Coordinates of C-alpha atoms in Angstrom, one line a residue:
Chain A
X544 CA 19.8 -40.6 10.3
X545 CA 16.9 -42.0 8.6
X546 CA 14.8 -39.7 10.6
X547 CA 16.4 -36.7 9.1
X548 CA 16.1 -37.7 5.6
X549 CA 12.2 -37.9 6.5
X550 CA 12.8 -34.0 7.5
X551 CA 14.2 -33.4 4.1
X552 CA 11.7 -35.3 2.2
X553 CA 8.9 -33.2 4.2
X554 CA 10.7 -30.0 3.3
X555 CA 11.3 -31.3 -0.3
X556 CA 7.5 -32.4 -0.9
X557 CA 6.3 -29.0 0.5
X558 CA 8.6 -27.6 -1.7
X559 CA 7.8 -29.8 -5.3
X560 CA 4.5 -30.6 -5.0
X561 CA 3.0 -27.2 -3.3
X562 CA -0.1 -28.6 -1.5
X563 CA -2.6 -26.3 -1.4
X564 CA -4.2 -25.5 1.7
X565 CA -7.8 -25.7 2.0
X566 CA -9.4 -22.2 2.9
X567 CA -11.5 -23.7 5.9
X568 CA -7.9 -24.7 7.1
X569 CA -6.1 -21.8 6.5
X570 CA -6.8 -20.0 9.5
X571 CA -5.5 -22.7 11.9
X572 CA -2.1 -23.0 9.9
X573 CA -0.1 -20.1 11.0
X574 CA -1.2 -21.9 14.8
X575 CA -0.3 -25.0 13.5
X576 CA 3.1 -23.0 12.4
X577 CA 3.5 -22.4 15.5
X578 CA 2.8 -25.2 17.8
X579 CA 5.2 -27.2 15.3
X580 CA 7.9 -24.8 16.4
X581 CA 7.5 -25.3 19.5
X582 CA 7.0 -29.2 19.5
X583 CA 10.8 -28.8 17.1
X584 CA 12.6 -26.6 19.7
X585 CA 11.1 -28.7 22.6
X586 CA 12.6 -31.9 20.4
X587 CA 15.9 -30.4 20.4
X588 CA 16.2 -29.2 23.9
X589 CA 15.4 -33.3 24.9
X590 CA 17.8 -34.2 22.8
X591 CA 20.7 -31.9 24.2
X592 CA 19.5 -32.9 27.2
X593 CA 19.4 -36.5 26.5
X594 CA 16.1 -37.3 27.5
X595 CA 15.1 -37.5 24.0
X596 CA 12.4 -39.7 23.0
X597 CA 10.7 -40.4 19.6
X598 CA 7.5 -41.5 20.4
X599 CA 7.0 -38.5 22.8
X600 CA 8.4 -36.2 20.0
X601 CA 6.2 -37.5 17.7
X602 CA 2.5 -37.5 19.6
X603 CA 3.6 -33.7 21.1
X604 CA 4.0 -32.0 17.8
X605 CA 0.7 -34.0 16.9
X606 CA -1.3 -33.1 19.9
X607 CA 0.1 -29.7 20.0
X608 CA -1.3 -29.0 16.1
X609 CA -4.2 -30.2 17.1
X610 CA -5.5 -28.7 20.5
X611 CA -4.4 -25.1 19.1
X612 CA -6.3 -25.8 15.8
X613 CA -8.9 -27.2 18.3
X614 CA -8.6 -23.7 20.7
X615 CA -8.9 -21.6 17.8
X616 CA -11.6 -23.5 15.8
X617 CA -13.3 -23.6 19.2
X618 CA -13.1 -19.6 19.5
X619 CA -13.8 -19.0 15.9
X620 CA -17.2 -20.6 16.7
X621 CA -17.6 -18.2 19.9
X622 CA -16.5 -15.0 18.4
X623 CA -13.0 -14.7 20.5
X624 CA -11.1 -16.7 17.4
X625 CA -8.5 -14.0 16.8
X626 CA -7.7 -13.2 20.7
X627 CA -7.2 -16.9 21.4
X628 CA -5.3 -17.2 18.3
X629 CA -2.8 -14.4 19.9
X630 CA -3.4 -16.5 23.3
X631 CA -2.5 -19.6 21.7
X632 CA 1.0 -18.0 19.8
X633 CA 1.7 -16.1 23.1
X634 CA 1.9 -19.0 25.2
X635 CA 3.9 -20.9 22.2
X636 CA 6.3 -18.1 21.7
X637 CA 7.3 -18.0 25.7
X638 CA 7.6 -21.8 25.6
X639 CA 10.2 -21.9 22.1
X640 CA 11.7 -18.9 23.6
X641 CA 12.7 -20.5 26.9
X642 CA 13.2 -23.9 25.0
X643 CA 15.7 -22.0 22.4
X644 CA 17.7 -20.3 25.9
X645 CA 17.3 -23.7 27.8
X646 CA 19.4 -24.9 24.1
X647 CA 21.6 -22.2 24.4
X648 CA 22.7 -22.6 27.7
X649 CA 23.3 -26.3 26.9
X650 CA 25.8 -26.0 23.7
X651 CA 27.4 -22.5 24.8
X652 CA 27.2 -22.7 28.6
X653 CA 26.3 -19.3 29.0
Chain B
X1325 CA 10.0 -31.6 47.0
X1326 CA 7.2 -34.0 47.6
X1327 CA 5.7 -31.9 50.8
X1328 CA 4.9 -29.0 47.9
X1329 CA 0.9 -28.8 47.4
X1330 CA -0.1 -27.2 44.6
X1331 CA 1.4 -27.2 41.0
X1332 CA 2.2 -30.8 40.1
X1333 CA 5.5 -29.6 38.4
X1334 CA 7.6 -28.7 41.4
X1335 CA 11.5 -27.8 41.2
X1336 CA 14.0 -27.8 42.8
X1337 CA 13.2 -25.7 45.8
X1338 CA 13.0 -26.6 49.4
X1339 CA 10.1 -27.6 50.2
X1340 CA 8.7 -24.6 53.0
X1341 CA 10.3 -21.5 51.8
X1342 CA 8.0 -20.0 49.6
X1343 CA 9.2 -18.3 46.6
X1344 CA 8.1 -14.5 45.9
X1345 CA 7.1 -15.0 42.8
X1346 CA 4.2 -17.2 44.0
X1347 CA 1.6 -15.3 42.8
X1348 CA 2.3 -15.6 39.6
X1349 CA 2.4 -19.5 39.3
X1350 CA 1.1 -19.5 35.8
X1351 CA 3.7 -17.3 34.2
X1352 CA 6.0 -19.1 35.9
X1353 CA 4.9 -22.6 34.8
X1354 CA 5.3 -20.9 31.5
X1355 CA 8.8 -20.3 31.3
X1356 CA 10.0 -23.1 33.3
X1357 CA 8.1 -26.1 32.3
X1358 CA 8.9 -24.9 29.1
X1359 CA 9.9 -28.7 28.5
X1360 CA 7.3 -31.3 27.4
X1361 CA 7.0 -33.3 30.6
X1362 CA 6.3 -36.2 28.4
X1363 CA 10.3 -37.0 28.1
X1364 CA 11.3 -37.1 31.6
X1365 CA 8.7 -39.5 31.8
X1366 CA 9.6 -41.2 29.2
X1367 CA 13.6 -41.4 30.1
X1368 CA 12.6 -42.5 33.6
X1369 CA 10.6 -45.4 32.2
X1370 CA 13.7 -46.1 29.8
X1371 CA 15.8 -46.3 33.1
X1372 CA 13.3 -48.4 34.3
X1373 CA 14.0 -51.1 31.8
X1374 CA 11.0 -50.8 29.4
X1375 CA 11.9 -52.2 26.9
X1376 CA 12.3 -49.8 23.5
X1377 CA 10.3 -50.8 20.3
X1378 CA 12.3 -50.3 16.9
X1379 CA 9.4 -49.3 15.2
X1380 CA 10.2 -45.5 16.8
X1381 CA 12.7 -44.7 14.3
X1382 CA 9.6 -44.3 11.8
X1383 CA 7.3 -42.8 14.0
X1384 CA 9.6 -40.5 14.2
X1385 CA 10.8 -39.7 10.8
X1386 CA 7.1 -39.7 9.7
X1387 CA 7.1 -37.3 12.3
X1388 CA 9.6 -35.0 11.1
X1389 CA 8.5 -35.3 7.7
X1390 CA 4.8 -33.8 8.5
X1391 CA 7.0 -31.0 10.4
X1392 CA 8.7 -30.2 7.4
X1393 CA 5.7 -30.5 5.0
X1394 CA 4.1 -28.1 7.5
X1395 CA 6.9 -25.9 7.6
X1396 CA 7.1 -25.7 3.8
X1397 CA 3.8 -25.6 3.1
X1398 CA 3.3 -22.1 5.1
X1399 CA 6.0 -20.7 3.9
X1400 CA 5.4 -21.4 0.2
X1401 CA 1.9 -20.2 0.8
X1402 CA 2.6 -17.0 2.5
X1403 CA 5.1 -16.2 -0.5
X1404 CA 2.6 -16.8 -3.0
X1405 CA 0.5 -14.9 -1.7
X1406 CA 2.8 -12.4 -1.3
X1407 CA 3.6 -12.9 -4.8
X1408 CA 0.0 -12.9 -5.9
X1409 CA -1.1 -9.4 -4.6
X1410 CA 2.2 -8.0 -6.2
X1411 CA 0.9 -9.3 -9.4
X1412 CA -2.8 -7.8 -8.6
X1413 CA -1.2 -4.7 -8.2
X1414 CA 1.0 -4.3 -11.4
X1415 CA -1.8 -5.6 -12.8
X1416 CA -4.0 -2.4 -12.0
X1417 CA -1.2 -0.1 -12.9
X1418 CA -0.7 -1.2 -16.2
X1419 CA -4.4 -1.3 -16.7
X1420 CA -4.2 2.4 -15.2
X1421 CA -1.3 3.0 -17.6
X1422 CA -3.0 1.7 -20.4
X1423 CA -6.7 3.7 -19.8
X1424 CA -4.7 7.2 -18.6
X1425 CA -2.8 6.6 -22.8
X1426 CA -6.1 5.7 -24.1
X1427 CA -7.6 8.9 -22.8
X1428 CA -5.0 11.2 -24.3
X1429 CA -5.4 9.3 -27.4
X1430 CA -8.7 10.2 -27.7
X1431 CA -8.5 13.7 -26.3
X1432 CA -6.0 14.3 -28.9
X1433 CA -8.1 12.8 -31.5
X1434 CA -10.9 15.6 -30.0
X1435 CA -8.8 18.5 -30.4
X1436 CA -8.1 17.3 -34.2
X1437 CA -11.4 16.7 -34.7
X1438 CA -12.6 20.0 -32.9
X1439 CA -10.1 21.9 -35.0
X1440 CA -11.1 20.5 -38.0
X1441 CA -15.2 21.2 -37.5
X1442 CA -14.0 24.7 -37.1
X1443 CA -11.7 24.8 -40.2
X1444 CA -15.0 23.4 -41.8
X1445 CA -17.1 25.8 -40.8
X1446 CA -15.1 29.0 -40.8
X1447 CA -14.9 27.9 -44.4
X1448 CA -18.7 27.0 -45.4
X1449 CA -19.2 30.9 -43.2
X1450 CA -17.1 32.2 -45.6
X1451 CA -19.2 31.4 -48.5
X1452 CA -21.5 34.7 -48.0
X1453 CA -20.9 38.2 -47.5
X1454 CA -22.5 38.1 -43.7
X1455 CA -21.0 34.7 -42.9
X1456 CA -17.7 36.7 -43.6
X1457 CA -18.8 39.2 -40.8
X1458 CA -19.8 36.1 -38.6
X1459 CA -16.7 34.1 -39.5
X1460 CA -14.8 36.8 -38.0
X1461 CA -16.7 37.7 -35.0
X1462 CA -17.0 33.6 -34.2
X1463 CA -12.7 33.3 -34.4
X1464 CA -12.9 36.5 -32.0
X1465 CA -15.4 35.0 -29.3
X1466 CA -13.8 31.8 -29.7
X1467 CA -10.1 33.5 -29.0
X1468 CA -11.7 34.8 -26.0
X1469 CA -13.8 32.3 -24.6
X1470 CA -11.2 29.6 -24.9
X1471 CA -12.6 27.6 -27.7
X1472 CA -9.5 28.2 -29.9
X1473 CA -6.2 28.3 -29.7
X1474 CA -4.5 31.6 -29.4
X1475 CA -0.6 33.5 -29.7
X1476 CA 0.5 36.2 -28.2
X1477 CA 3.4 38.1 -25.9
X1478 CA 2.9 37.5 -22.6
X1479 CA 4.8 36.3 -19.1
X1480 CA 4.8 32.5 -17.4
X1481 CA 4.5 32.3 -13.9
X1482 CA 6.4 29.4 -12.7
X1483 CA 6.3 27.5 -9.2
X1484 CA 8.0 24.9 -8.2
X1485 CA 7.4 22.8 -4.8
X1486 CA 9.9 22.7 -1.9
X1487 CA 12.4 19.7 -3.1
X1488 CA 12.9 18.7 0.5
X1489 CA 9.2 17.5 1.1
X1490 CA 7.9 13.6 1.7
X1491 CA 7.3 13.1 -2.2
X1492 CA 5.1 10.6 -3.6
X1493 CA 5.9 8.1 -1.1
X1494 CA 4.0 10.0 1.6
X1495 CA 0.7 8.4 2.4
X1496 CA -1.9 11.5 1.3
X1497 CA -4.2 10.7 3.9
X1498 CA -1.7 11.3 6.6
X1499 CA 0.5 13.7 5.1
X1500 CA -0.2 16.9 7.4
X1501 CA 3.5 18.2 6.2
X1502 CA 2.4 19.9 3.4
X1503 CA 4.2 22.9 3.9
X1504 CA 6.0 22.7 0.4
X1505 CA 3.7 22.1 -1.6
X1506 CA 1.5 24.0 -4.3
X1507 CA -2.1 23.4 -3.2
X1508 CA -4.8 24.1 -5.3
X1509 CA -5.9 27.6 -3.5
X1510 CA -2.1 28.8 -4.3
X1511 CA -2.8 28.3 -8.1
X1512 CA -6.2 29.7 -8.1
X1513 CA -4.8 33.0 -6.4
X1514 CA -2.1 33.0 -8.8
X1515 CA -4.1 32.7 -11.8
X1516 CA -6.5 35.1 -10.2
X1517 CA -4.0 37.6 -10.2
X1518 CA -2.5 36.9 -13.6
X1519 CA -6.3 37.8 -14.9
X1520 CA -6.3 41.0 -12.4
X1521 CA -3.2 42.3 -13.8
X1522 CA -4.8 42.3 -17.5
X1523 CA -4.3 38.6 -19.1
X1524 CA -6.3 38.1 -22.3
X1525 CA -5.7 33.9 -21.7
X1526 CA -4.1 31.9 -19.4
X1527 CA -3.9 28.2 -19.1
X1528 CA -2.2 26.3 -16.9
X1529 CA 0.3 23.2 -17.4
X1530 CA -1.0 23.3 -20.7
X1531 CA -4.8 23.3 -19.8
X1532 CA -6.4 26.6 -21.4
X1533 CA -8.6 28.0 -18.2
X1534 CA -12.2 29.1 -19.0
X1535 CA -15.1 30.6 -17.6
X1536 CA -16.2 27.6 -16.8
X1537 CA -13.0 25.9 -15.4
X1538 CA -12.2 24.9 -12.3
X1539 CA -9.0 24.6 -9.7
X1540 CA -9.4 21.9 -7.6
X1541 CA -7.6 19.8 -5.8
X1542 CA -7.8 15.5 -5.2
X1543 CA -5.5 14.0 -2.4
X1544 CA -2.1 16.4 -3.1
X1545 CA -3.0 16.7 -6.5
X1546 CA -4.4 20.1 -8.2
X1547 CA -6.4 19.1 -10.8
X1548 CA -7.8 22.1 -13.7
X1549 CA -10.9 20.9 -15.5
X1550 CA -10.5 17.5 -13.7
X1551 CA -7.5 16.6 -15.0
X1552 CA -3.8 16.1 -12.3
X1553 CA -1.8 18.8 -13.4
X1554 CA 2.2 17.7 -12.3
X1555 CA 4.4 20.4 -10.9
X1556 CA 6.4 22.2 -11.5
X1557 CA 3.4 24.6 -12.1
X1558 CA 3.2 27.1 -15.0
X1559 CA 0.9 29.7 -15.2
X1560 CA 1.2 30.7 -19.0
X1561 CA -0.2 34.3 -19.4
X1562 CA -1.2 36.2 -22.8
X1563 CA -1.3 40.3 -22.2
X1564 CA -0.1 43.3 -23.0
X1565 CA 3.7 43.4 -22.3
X1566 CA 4.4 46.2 -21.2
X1567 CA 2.1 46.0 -18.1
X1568 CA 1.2 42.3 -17.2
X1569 CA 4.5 41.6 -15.6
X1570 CA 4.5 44.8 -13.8
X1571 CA 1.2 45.0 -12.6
X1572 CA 0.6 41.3 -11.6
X1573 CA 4.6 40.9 -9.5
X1574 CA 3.8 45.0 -8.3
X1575 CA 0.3 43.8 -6.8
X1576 CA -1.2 40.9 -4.7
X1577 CA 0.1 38.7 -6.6
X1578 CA 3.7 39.4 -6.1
X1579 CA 3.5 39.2 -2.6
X1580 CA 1.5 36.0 -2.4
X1581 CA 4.6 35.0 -4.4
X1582 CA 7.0 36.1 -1.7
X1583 CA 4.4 34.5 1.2
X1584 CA 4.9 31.1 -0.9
X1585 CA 8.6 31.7 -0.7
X1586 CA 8.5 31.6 2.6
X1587 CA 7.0 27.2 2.5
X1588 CA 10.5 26.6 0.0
X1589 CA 8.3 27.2 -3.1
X1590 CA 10.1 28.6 -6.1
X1591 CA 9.3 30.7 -8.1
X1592 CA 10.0 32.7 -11.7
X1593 CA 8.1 35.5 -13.1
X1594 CA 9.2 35.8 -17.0
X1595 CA 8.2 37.7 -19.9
X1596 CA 7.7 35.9 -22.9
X1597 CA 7.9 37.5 -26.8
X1598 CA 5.4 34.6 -27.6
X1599 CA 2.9 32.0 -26.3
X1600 CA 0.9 29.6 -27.8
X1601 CA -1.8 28.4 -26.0
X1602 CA -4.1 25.6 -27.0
X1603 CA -7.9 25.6 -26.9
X1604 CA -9.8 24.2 -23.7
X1605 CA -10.4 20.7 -23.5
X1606 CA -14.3 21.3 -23.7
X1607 CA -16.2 24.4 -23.8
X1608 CA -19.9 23.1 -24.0
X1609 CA -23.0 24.9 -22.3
X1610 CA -25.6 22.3 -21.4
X1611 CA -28.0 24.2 -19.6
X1612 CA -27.3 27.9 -20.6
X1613 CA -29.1 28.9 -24.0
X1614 CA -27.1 31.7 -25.8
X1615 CA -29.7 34.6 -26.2
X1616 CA -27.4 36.3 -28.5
X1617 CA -29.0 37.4 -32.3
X1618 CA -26.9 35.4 -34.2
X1619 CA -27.5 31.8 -33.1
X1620 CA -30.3 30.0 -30.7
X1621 CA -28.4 27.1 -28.2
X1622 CA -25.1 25.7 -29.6
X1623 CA -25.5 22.1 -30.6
X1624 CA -21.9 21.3 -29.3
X1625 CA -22.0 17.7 -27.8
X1626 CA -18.7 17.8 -25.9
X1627 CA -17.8 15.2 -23.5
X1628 CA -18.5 16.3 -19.5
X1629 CA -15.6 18.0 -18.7

C-alpha cells in the first residue's frame, strides 16, 4: 500500500516538477526506459507468482538502469553506441515480452 | 536436473535427452529465464527462515517512486520535445507568411512607384514639341516590351491539373507520379504557341512575360520570373481576334493541348473582348547598352528579377 503511493508520488513529481534531463544523460534514458520496464513487468510476474520480493525488486530495476546505461556509455566511447543501444532494448523487449505472456498466462490461464 | 552441464539455469527437462533446440541456448535463455533469478532465490531463503527485515517496505516504495519519476520524466520530455519542434515549425511559417506579405507589399509599392516615374516623365516629355514624338514612341516600346501595362481583345488559355493527383502532401523529392500535373515545359510550349499564333502580350497568372522572362520550374512548382505561379494556370493572350484563337487551337498548340488531356489536365481555350495586363515585375538591362539614337544606357535600377 505504502509502496504504491511512492509510485504515485514518483509519477506525480515527474509530472509537477518536470526535471530536466541533463544532455550528457539523455542518450542513456530511453535505455534506462527500458530496462525500468522490464525490471516493472519482471516485478509483477514475481508477484503473481508469489515469489515476490522487495529488496530483489528494488536492486534489479537499479542494476538493470545501470549496466544498460553502463553498455551503452561503454559503446558510445567505442563507436558501436547505437547498435548496442538496439542490443540492449532487444534483449529487454524479449525479456518484458515473455514476462507480460508469463503474466498473462497467470491471471487468464490461457 | 542436476546431471545437466552447461547453462546454470536448467528446467525442467530430463536430464539426458537433449532438446533440439540446443543450439540456440542463448535465445533460449532469453525467453525463458525471462524471470530475474534473484526472487526464487530470494523465496527459497524466505522458506528457509531468514528472517524478513521491515525496513523493505521503503526500499521498495523508494523504489517504485524512482520508476515512476523515470517513467514520467521520459515521457514529459519526449512530449516537449515533440511540442517544441511543432512550435519551431509554426514558427518558420509565420515568419515565411509574414516575409512572402512583406514582399508583395513592396512589389506593389514598385509597381505604384514605377507607374508613377512614368506618369512623371511622359509629362516633363511632353513639355516640347520632340519630347511629344518621344513621349509617344516611349508608351509604344514600353506596350511592347512589357514595361507598361496594356488592354486589348484577346483569348485565355486555361489549364488546370488532374484533381486526382497526390497534392501538396506528396513529398516533391519522391513524387515520380507526376502525371497530372502542369510542369514548367507544358507552360513554356503553351505560351510559345500563344506568341506563334500572333499574341502582342501575354502574361501568365498575372506575371506580364518578357523578353527577358523565364519559365522555370522549383520542386513541382513553375515559377515565371522567379516567382511560384499556383494553378490553375492561365495563359492571358492580347491579339488580333479574329485569328489568335484559331490559329494557336488549329496549330501545335492545340494538339499539345489534346496530348495534356490525355495526363487529366483540363483545359479551356476562350476568347476574350478585353484584357488588361499589368506591366512586368522588372524590365531592367544591366549589361546590354541600348545603341538606339534617342537615349545612351537606361539608368533604371530595378531590383534583380
Amino acid at each position: 500500500m505504502i509502496a504504491a503511493i511512492g509510485l504515485v508520488l514518483g509519477i506525480v513529481a515527474g509530472l509537477f516538477l518536470e526535471p530536466t534531463v541533463p544532455t550528457w544523460l539523455q542518450p542513456y534514458l530511453p535505455i534506462a526506459v527500458v530496462a525500468a520496464l522490464d525490471a516493472v513487468f519482471g516485478g509483477l510476474r514475481a508477484l503473481l507468482d508469489g515469489i515476490f520480493d522487495d529488496r530483489v525488486f528494488v536492486v534489479s530495476f537499479i542494476a538493470n538502469v545501470l549496466v544498460a546505461a553502463l553498455i551503452v556509455y561503454l559503446g558510445d566511447q567505442l563507436g558501436v553506441g547505437t547498435q548496442l543501444s538496439t542490443g540492449v532494448v532487444v534483449v529487454l523487449g524479449i525479456r518484458i515480452f515473455s514476462n507480460a505472456a508469463a503474466i498473462r498466462r497467470q491471471l487468464f490461464r490461457a | 536436473m542436476a546431471a545437466m552441464p552447461a547453462p546454470p539455469a536448467a528446467h525442467d527437462q530430463p536430464a539426458g535427452t537433449t532438446r533440439r533446440d540446443d543450439s540456440m541456448s542463448l535465445l533460449r535463455n532469453l525467453v525463458e529465464d525471462s524471470l530475474d533469478e534473484g526472487y526464487a532465490r530470494a523465496a527459497s531463503r524466505r522458506e528457509d527462515g531468514a528472517p524478513r527485515s521491515r525496513t523493505t517496505v521503503w526500499v521498495l516504495t523508494g523504489g517504485l517512486l524512482l520508476v515512476g519519476l523515470l517513467l514520467t520524466t521520459a515521457f514529459v520530455q519526449t512530449r516537449e520535445r515533440a511540442g517544441s519542434a511543432q512550435e519551431a515549425r509554426d514558427a518558420l511559417v509565420a515568419e515565411i507568411e509574414d516575409r512572402a506579405d512583406a514582399n508583395d507589399r513592396a512589389q506593389r509599392q514598385l509597381d505604384r512607384l514605377r507607374a508613377a516615374v512614368q506618369r512623371d516623365q511622359r509629362n516633363a516629355l511632353e513639355l516640347t514639341g520632340t519630347g511629344a514624338a518621344l513621349s509617344d514612341r516611349l508608351i509604344r516600346l514600353e506596350g511592347v516590351t512589357g514595361a507598361a501595362p496594356v488592354v486589348g481583345p484577346g483569348m485565355t488559355v486555361r489549364l488546370e491539373e488532374a484533381a486526382d493527383d497526390g497534392g501538396a502532401d506528396v513529398d516533391p523529392r519522391t513524387d515520380q507520379t507526376d502525371d497530372g500535373r502542369v510542369t514548367d515545359r507544358d507552360l513554356q510550349t503553351v505560351v510559345n504557341e500563344v506568341w506563334a499564333a500572333g499574341a502582342e502580350a501575354v502574361a501568365v497568372n498575372g506575371q506580364r512575360l518578357t523578353a527577358l522572362s523565364a519559365i522555370r520550374s522549383a520542386g513541382d512548382a513553375v515559377l515565371v520570373d522567379f516567382r511560384p505561379l499556383n494553378p490553375p494556370y492561365v495563359v492571358e493572350a492580347v491579339g488580333d481576334p479574329d485569328t489568335l484563337r484559331t490559329s494557336f487551337v488549329g496549330g501545335f498548340g492545340g494538339s499539345y493541348l489534346q496530348v495534356l488531356q490525355g495526363y487529366g489536365i483540363t483545359y479551356a481555350v476562350e476568347d476574350a473582348d478585353r484584357l488588361e495586363l499589368p506591366a512586368s515585375a522588372g524590365v531592367s538591362l544591366r549589361y546590354a547598352a541600348s545603341t538606339a539614337p534617342s537615349g545612351g544606357p537606361t539608368d533604371e535600377r530595378d531590383d534583380k528579377k
